XYZ file of C-alpha atoms in Angstrom:
537
model
C -76.529 -200.487 21.539
C -78.414 -198.823 24.458
C -76.236 -199.493 27.512
C -78.527 -198.096 30.071
C -79.758 -201.147 31.868
C -82.016 -199.440 34.330
C -84.065 -196.204 34.737
C -83.312 -195.229 38.367
C -82.868 -191.677 39.379
C -79.318 -190.922 40.573
C -79.482 -190.595 44.443
C -77.276 -187.804 45.673
C -74.019 -188.718 47.547
C -74.645 -192.565 46.733
C -71.067 -194.049 46.858
C -72.173 -196.812 44.479
C -72.895 -194.216 41.730
C -70.227 -192.483 39.532
C -70.676 -190.165 36.695
C -68.357 -191.159 33.760
C -67.825 -188.969 30.551
C -70.652 -190.877 28.777
C -73.070 -191.522 31.563
C -73.673 -192.639 35.127
C -72.826 -196.162 36.509
C -73.962 -197.966 39.594
C -71.592 -200.518 41.151
C -71.495 -202.496 44.510
C -70.308 -201.088 47.709
C -68.572 -204.107 49.362
C -66.632 -204.591 52.587
C -63.601 -202.276 52.159
C -64.080 -201.389 48.438
C -66.318 -200.484 45.702
C -66.576 -202.742 42.635
C -67.910 -201.546 39.142
C -68.195 -204.270 36.496
C -68.804 -204.454 32.724
C -68.451 -200.742 32.034
C -68.230 -200.371 28.335
C -65.207 -198.186 27.089
C -65.750 -198.625 23.317
C -68.450 -199.581 20.918
C -69.100 -203.259 20.093
C -66.679 -204.071 17.399
C -69.126 -206.024 15.312
C -70.506 -205.993 11.712
C -68.735 -203.108 9.927
C -66.747 -202.495 12.999
C -65.146 -205.939 13.051
C -61.476 -205.353 12.326
C -61.742 -201.663 12.788
C -60.150 -199.348 15.401
C -62.127 -199.134 18.536
C -64.982 -196.503 18.282
C -66.545 -194.314 20.915
C -69.357 -195.891 22.840
C -72.786 -194.002 22.687
C -73.497 -191.905 25.690
C -76.459 -192.938 27.986
C -78.582 -191.029 30.459
C -80.188 -193.841 32.547
C -78.257 -195.519 35.394
C -75.951 -198.186 33.829
C -75.979 -201.301 35.939
C -72.344 -202.140 36.767
C -73.064 -204.582 39.480
C -72.354 -207.794 37.481
C -69.574 -208.721 34.967
C -69.906 -207.856 31.328
C -69.579 -210.087 28.310
C -66.455 -211.947 27.578
C -64.910 -211.411 24.279
C -65.294 -214.315 21.714
C -63.629 -217.554 22.922
C -64.395 -221.167 23.071
C -63.355 -221.733 26.630
C -62.148 -219.035 29.006
C -59.095 -219.813 30.995
C -59.948 -220.904 34.673
C -63.772 -220.614 34.227
C -64.239 -222.608 31.130
C -66.928 -220.029 29.980
C -67.567 -219.655 26.161
C -68.643 -216.558 24.521
C -69.921 -215.749 21.036
C -70.593 -211.950 21.437
C -68.438 -209.145 20.099
C -70.190 -206.700 22.405
C -67.293 -207.059 24.952
C -65.109 -204.111 25.087
C -65.740 -203.447 28.918
C -63.759 -202.945 31.986
C -64.038 -203.332 35.714
C -62.863 -200.803 38.439
C -62.171 -201.832 41.975
C -61.384 -198.964 44.377
C -60.959 -198.848 48.228
C -63.796 -197.321 50.253
C -61.535 -194.831 51.860
C -62.798 -191.778 49.985
C -62.593 -189.518 53.069
C -59.318 -188.078 52.082
C -59.155 -185.871 48.953
C -55.925 -187.364 47.534
C -56.500 -189.437 44.414
C -55.136 -192.994 44.380
C -52.609 -194.440 42.026
C -54.301 -196.406 39.300
C -53.267 -200.009 38.134
C -54.463 -201.231 34.903
C -54.372 -204.993 34.533
C -53.919 -206.941 30.958
C -54.871 -210.456 31.460
C -53.063 -213.518 29.833
C -54.640 -216.442 28.364
C -52.525 -217.254 25.280
C -53.935 -214.300 23.333
C -57.183 -216.167 22.429
C -58.955 -216.497 25.813
C -59.365 -214.845 29.194
C -61.192 -211.778 30.530
C -60.616 -208.897 32.956
C -63.586 -210.061 35.109
C -61.838 -213.285 35.981
C -59.366 -211.291 38.251
C -60.853 -209.951 41.293
C -58.523 -207.229 42.574
C -60.064 -206.464 45.979
C -56.870 -207.587 47.664
C -54.535 -205.575 45.623
C -56.945 -202.383 45.764
C -57.577 -202.670 49.676
C -54.226 -203.698 50.694
C -52.411 -201.358 48.520
C -54.753 -198.445 48.573
C -54.848 -198.267 44.797
C -57.612 -198.199 42.161
C -57.386 -201.379 39.983
C -58.852 -201.524 36.398
C -59.121 -204.773 34.625
C -60.186 -204.910 31.026
C -61.409 -206.985 28.192
C -59.971 -206.712 24.693
C -60.282 -208.407 21.490
C -58.594 -211.865 21.313
C -57.365 -214.208 18.646
C -58.500 -213.637 14.996
C -60.613 -210.684 16.344
C -57.388 -209.020 17.451
C -54.665 -210.366 15.421
C -56.226 -210.813 11.833
C -54.254 -209.122 9.167
C -54.999 -208.696 5.488
C -53.589 -206.736 2.560
C -54.984 -203.158 2.739
C -56.627 -203.758 6.142
C -55.833 -200.653 8.245
C -54.730 -201.616 11.707
C -53.934 -205.171 10.789
C -52.733 -207.396 13.512
C -53.143 -204.685 16.308
C -56.787 -204.480 17.180
C -56.462 -205.943 20.666
C -53.576 -203.448 21.375
C -55.809 -200.593 20.077
C -58.534 -201.639 22.541
C -56.146 -201.520 25.359
C -55.003 -198.167 24.310
C -58.643 -196.967 24.222
C -59.085 -198.328 27.680
C -56.155 -196.290 28.808
C -57.744 -193.395 27.329
C -60.896 -194.142 29.172
C -58.896 -194.265 32.508
C -57.375 -190.884 31.624
C -60.804 -189.328 31.249
C -62.528 -191.104 34.231
C -60.216 -192.200 36.831
C -60.623 -189.192 38.872
C -64.509 -189.657 39.121
C -63.835 -193.114 40.801
C -61.057 -191.609 43.012
C -58.082 -192.544 40.935
C -55.230 -190.340 39.724
C -55.084 -190.300 35.918
C -51.530 -188.828 36.183
C -50.203 -191.896 38.007
C -51.065 -195.088 36.048
C -49.249 -198.276 36.246
C -49.812 -200.847 33.435
C -49.147 -204.413 34.420
C -49.858 -207.687 32.775
C -48.879 -211.450 32.759
C -48.032 -213.646 29.799
C -49.528 -212.302 26.634
C -50.743 -209.312 28.763
C -47.043 -208.655 29.742
C -46.137 -208.789 26.006
C -49.000 -206.174 25.513
C -47.292 -204.073 28.213
C -43.960 -204.237 26.277
C -45.905 -203.276 23.035
C -47.245 -200.121 24.654
C -43.858 -199.266 25.997
C -42.564 -199.133 22.411
C -45.704 -197.714 20.796
C -45.681 -193.916 20.146
C -49.575 -194.057 20.428
C -49.312 -194.992 24.081
C -47.140 -192.173 25.028
C -48.367 -190.363 28.271
C -51.121 -193.003 28.873
C -49.173 -194.730 31.626
C -46.288 -193.880 33.957
C -44.963 -197.110 35.255
C -45.025 -200.768 33.894
C -44.784 -204.179 35.346
C -44.117 -207.193 33.083
C -44.879 -210.651 34.632
C -43.780 -213.720 32.653
C -43.717 -211.771 29.368
C -42.016 -213.076 26.312
C -41.354 -210.064 24.015
C -37.970 -211.300 23.046
C -38.726 -215.027 22.979
C -37.936 -217.104 19.954
C -39.325 -220.608 19.969
C -37.384 -223.463 18.524
C -39.387 -226.340 16.900
C -41.248 -228.347 19.365
C -40.204 -226.788 22.559
C -43.469 -225.399 23.809
C -45.810 -227.450 21.694
C -45.084 -230.811 20.102
C -44.435 -230.718 16.422
C -45.374 -227.041 15.810
C -42.694 -224.989 13.970
C -44.864 -221.972 13.047
C -44.570 -220.410 16.370
C -40.956 -219.591 16.077
C -38.735 -217.400 15.824
C -41.175 -215.063 17.678
C -44.033 -216.014 19.966
C -45.093 -212.347 20.176
C -44.554 -210.471 16.979
C -45.112 -210.816 13.207
C -44.133 -208.888 10.130
C -46.549 -207.397 7.750
C -45.725 -210.135 5.222
C -46.325 -212.886 7.810
C -49.509 -211.268 8.593
C -50.693 -211.083 5.104
C -49.849 -214.655 4.354
C -51.690 -215.893 7.513
C -54.751 -213.669 6.828
C -55.048 -214.778 3.137
C -54.843 -218.376 4.124
C -57.446 -218.103 6.921
C -59.778 -216.235 4.511
C -59.355 -218.962 1.863
C -59.950 -221.652 4.373
C -63.149 -220.042 5.587
C -64.569 -219.671 2.030
C -63.594 -216.034 1.397
C -61.536 -216.628 -1.672
C -61.894 -213.550 -3.838
C -59.388 -210.869 -2.546
C -61.688 -208.140 -3.822
C -64.339 -209.126 -1.434
C -62.633 -211.222 1.222
C -62.819 -208.601 3.843
C -66.505 -208.075 3.380
C -67.040 -211.735 3.318
C -65.022 -212.231 6.572
C -67.070 -209.542 8.410
C -70.224 -211.362 7.615
C -68.938 -214.753 8.856
C -70.491 -215.951 12.339
C -68.276 -215.692 15.377
C -68.166 -219.360 15.775
C -66.737 -219.954 12.339
C -63.993 -217.466 13.094
C -63.185 -218.985 16.416
C -61.660 -222.121 14.666
C -58.774 -219.864 13.507
C -58.379 -217.825 16.631
C -55.309 -219.805 18.095
C -53.416 -218.836 15.006
C -53.747 -215.067 15.383
C -52.122 -214.398 18.830
C -49.110 -212.376 17.690
C -49.146 -208.503 17.097
C -47.941 -207.138 13.758
C -45.568 -204.366 13.530
C -44.675 -201.964 10.701
C -47.703 -199.787 11.367
C -48.994 -196.784 13.351
C -49.313 -198.742 16.603
C -46.040 -200.517 16.320
C -43.888 -198.782 13.698
C -40.749 -200.810 14.596
C -39.983 -204.428 15.368
C -40.436 -204.300 19.134
C -37.454 -206.591 19.636
C -35.208 -203.985 17.907
C -36.952 -201.122 19.676
C -36.325 -202.666 23.074
C -32.773 -203.590 22.302
C -31.948 -200.057 21.122
C -33.593 -198.400 24.225
C -36.396 -196.879 21.983
C -39.113 -197.174 24.713
C -41.058 -194.843 27.057
C -38.920 -193.783 29.895
C -40.914 -195.210 32.831
C -39.902 -197.278 35.797
C -40.295 -201.048 35.212
C -40.695 -204.220 37.167
C -39.886 -207.262 35.089
C -39.751 -210.964 35.912
C -41.209 -214.418 35.878
C -41.555 -217.711 37.750
C -38.828 -220.245 38.484
C -40.511 -223.097 36.616
C -42.405 -221.259 33.741
C -42.457 -224.139 31.242
C -43.854 -226.812 33.521
C -47.285 -225.562 32.780
C -46.762 -225.969 29.002
C -45.178 -229.281 29.340
C -47.932 -230.700 31.466
C -50.793 -229.386 29.294
C -49.413 -229.921 25.766
C -47.212 -232.917 26.330
C -48.115 -235.063 29.269
C -51.951 -234.370 29.348
C -52.150 -234.454 25.604
C -50.802 -237.963 25.568
C -47.288 -237.146 24.541
C -45.118 -237.193 27.546
C -41.436 -236.804 27.021
C -39.650 -240.102 27.256
C -36.185 -241.291 27.755
C -36.069 -242.427 24.082
C -37.455 -239.224 22.673
C -35.571 -236.762 24.763
C -32.267 -236.804 22.587
C -34.232 -236.576 19.326
C -36.397 -233.602 20.748
C -33.171 -231.837 21.562
C -31.712 -232.215 18.120
C -34.979 -231.164 16.323
C -35.031 -227.888 18.545
C -31.344 -227.067 18.861
C -29.441 -228.911 15.992
C -25.731 -229.102 16.615
C -25.942 -227.969 20.145
C -28.273 -230.833 21.279
C -25.413 -233.100 22.526
C -24.118 -230.380 24.791
C -27.506 -229.628 26.158
C -28.138 -233.270 26.787
C -25.029 -233.378 28.955
C -25.886 -230.212 30.796
C -29.577 -231.243 31.395
C -28.819 -234.944 31.999
C -31.974 -237.072 32.614
C -30.078 -238.495 35.612
C -30.598 -235.229 37.288
C -34.371 -235.178 37.067
C -37.381 -237.066 38.330
C -38.775 -237.587 34.801
C -37.879 -236.600 31.140
C -40.623 -234.265 31.202
C -39.387 -232.250 34.175
C -35.936 -232.329 32.381
C -37.581 -230.862 29.135
C -39.431 -228.321 31.118
C -36.090 -227.228 32.782
C -34.494 -226.845 29.247
C -37.434 -224.835 27.976
C -37.613 -222.611 31.031
C -34.050 -221.565 31.129
C -33.518 -221.209 27.331
C -36.849 -219.568 26.244
C -37.919 -217.614 29.218
C -34.986 -217.110 31.689
C -32.419 -216.090 29.083
C -34.700 -213.688 27.399
C -36.036 -212.281 30.857
C -32.565 -211.426 31.768
C -31.896 -209.905 28.366
C -34.905 -207.711 28.890
C -33.825 -206.572 32.443
C -30.462 -205.597 30.760
C -32.282 -203.486 27.992
C -34.460 -201.823 30.585
C -31.793 -201.189 33.150
C -29.670 -199.020 30.710
C -32.341 -196.452 30.522
C -34.883 -196.634 33.348
C -35.113 -197.796 37.051
C -35.691 -201.585 36.761
C -36.681 -203.982 39.444
C -36.195 -207.663 38.470
C -37.811 -210.587 40.304
C -38.477 -214.288 40.254
C -41.643 -215.874 41.834
C -40.253 -219.151 43.344
C -42.920 -220.718 45.472
C -42.663 -224.276 44.240
C -45.685 -225.427 46.261
C -47.940 -222.745 44.824
C -51.541 -223.719 44.592
C -52.445 -225.071 41.078
C -55.651 -223.437 39.704
C -55.029 -225.331 36.360
C -54.988 -229.138 36.020
C -51.623 -230.966 36.251
C -51.102 -234.735 35.470
C -51.060 -236.962 38.651
C -47.371 -237.079 40.028
C -46.233 -234.132 37.899
C -44.775 -231.471 40.310
C -46.117 -228.041 39.123
C -43.311 -226.063 40.794
C -43.576 -222.289 40.425
C -45.210 -222.614 37.118
C -46.237 -220.032 34.609
C -49.072 -217.878 36.050
C -48.713 -219.478 39.646
C -48.072 -215.986 41.091
C -51.497 -214.685 39.982
C -53.372 -216.298 42.890
C -51.195 -214.183 45.182
C -52.374 -211.105 43.669
C -55.942 -211.687 42.660
C -58.989 -213.886 43.485
C -58.998 -215.918 40.334
C -62.409 -216.757 38.881
C -63.864 -217.018 42.452
C -61.677 -220.262 42.884
C -60.950 -220.924 46.738
C -57.375 -221.209 47.493
C -55.990 -222.753 50.583
C -52.845 -220.752 51.396
C -50.537 -221.600 54.224
C -49.805 -218.830 56.668
C -46.410 -218.249 54.969
C -48.105 -218.113 51.580
C -50.638 -215.529 52.898
C -47.627 -213.467 54.075
C -46.077 -213.808 50.748
C -49.157 -212.541 48.944
C -49.386 -209.529 51.236
C -45.674 -208.610 50.698
C -46.016 -209.112 46.942
C -49.118 -206.955 46.712
C -47.272 -204.333 49.054
C -44.256 -204.313 46.564
C -46.546 -203.800 43.560
C -48.538 -200.967 45.278
C -45.489 -199.208 46.442
C -44.355 -199.297 42.911
C -47.594 -197.842 41.667
C -47.532 -195.047 44.363
C -43.966 -193.885 43.797
C -42.218 -195.909 41.135
C -40.098 -197.654 43.816
C -41.331 -200.971 45.330
C -39.461 -200.512 48.653
C -40.533 -199.236 51.956
C -38.886 -199.277 55.410
C -40.797 -202.445 56.535
C -39.979 -204.746 53.487
C -36.996 -206.796 52.517
C -34.810 -204.556 50.299
C -35.407 -204.802 46.507
C -32.359 -203.214 44.840
C -32.469 -202.029 41.387
C -31.211 -204.183 38.595
C -27.678 -203.106 37.711
C -26.070 -204.349 34.566
C -22.507 -203.447 35.910
C -23.019 -205.624 39.031
C -21.052 -208.959 39.141
C -24.327 -210.598 40.123
C -27.247 -208.334 39.179
C -29.933 -208.076 41.738
C -33.021 -210.355 41.168
C -35.382 -210.595 44.044
C -36.603 -214.216 44.812
C -40.191 -214.337 46.126
C -40.869 -217.330 48.112
C -42.799 -218.046 51.350
C -41.184 -218.616 54.731
C -38.239 -217.247 56.559
C -35.567 -216.118 54.216
C -37.802 -216.799 51.113
C -37.660 -213.176 49.892
C -34.258 -212.083 49.121
C -31.575 -212.019 46.243
C -31.121 -215.016 43.971
C -28.185 -215.708 41.566
C -30.612 -215.908 38.740
C -27.906 -216.559 36.045
C -26.558 -219.524 37.945
C -29.983 -220.964 38.719
C -30.926 -220.890 35.124
C -27.545 -221.635 33.607
C -27.416 -218.620 31.517
C -23.742 -218.614 30.925
C -24.117 -222.034 29.292
C -26.881 -220.839 27.061
C -24.850 -217.800 26.122
C -22.116 -220.134 25.033
C -24.440 -221.889 22.569
C -23.266 -219.685 19.716
C -25.404 -221.198 16.902
C -28.483 -220.731 19.010
C -29.329 -217.058 17.993
C -32.073 -215.077 16.328
C -30.402 -215.028 12.981
C -29.818 -218.722 12.803
C -33.438 -219.322 13.929
C -34.607 -217.089 11.166
C -32.714 -219.005 8.622
C -34.212 -222.279 9.908
C -37.695 -220.788 9.853
C -37.389 -219.669 6.302
C -36.353 -223.254 5.239
C -39.354 -224.705 7.104
C -41.862 -222.288 5.718
C -40.753 -223.233 2.074
C -41.575 -226.820 2.838
C -44.736 -226.356 4.824
């Protein structure tokens, strides 16, 4: 595809024009920053290139128009915007860099991996002007293959289940080659992401192929260690556990073969050829099933859970954390808004289905008498068991080997940019911190003065971390390293108002000692249950 959208001559000293390694691009010079959008970093993964490793984009000589967003990767409805996309020509990125090019010093680069469940979202939905200008950093937001276009696996398919991760690594290679041309330092790159984007950050931490491509990492509401007991995040869905993030080669083969059969590609000898000829729209119906990453390959040679536990990851400083009320978003969307609110009658049965013999203890610990509604009680169970317990484990794994800074976003009145049922308090829900870091899909947010101050402080911490690997400065509340030997390991609470930023007893707040006492609730037991369920599915 010819990516040159214009035939302008390149004016000298035009701050809107940058020469990349494959051709010149022209962006927008705005108040305080420059913005370049939709720059291709790899060829369109369509036709024969569908389910292939990302290939180099063809060079161009004309001036590429980078003044407007590029295509979104295939999806039925993008998070926040609701925009659909049916084009596979979507491997593009966006660069936001402060206008202060007077000094010769290159700026730290922050590369953002978006969330969206693994089957929707786009880098262009996250305007990074505040992070870039306030933090004096260059921010790169990227698109990558999603859903079945990323995670499809099939017997004999090279790269099965890792195509989205390979795209991200190709984008990091682009940053290495081109950051300096935009004023960024290719030798000081922070990789950060949220939700499935944070899982991707964890994947690159354990991927040999990503070595040297980034120098710091920030994981926001990631779930690389999460196992998902039946019905906890989604009603009546067993196939997402024991891992929400990873799948074995055997799991990938089974899922891929079933998807091919369902889509009419029945002959194993011609199934891949058949699948590559299917229209995007037909494949999208299967996208939500392919959101996990396969291991046992060149990208992820080892089970990432075991690699993280064993300290086999790149030695870079890490920020790791999440939100105080992670699961309220999922309970609101997939239970209440889906017409299946948690009821007083259903609550005990749901606990039994999810946790077996431990259900009675959990029902006492999370008594309905202590919550406004059964749905909020259920959200507390899911937050503490699925998210907080595993987030603390991940802090412990990291802190044994690298400087680790743990946090919890705790603004329980954070503006909601996604719908919640009337009367359902969102709290500090999953993804609620993002509006404090980015302008989300051009959505107007009415922050209070205290919330604006919190946003500035958060961006300051993250930018400090990008500059030096340490989020602290002399003007900010102290953020101590996570210490596994401390009686109460330091976790920084991020909330608005006086005293809102400071240490929190994370273990007490999320009842982690209680969850650690539930001996039957471990990964081995979950795997045994899963095997029984798969036999009967």
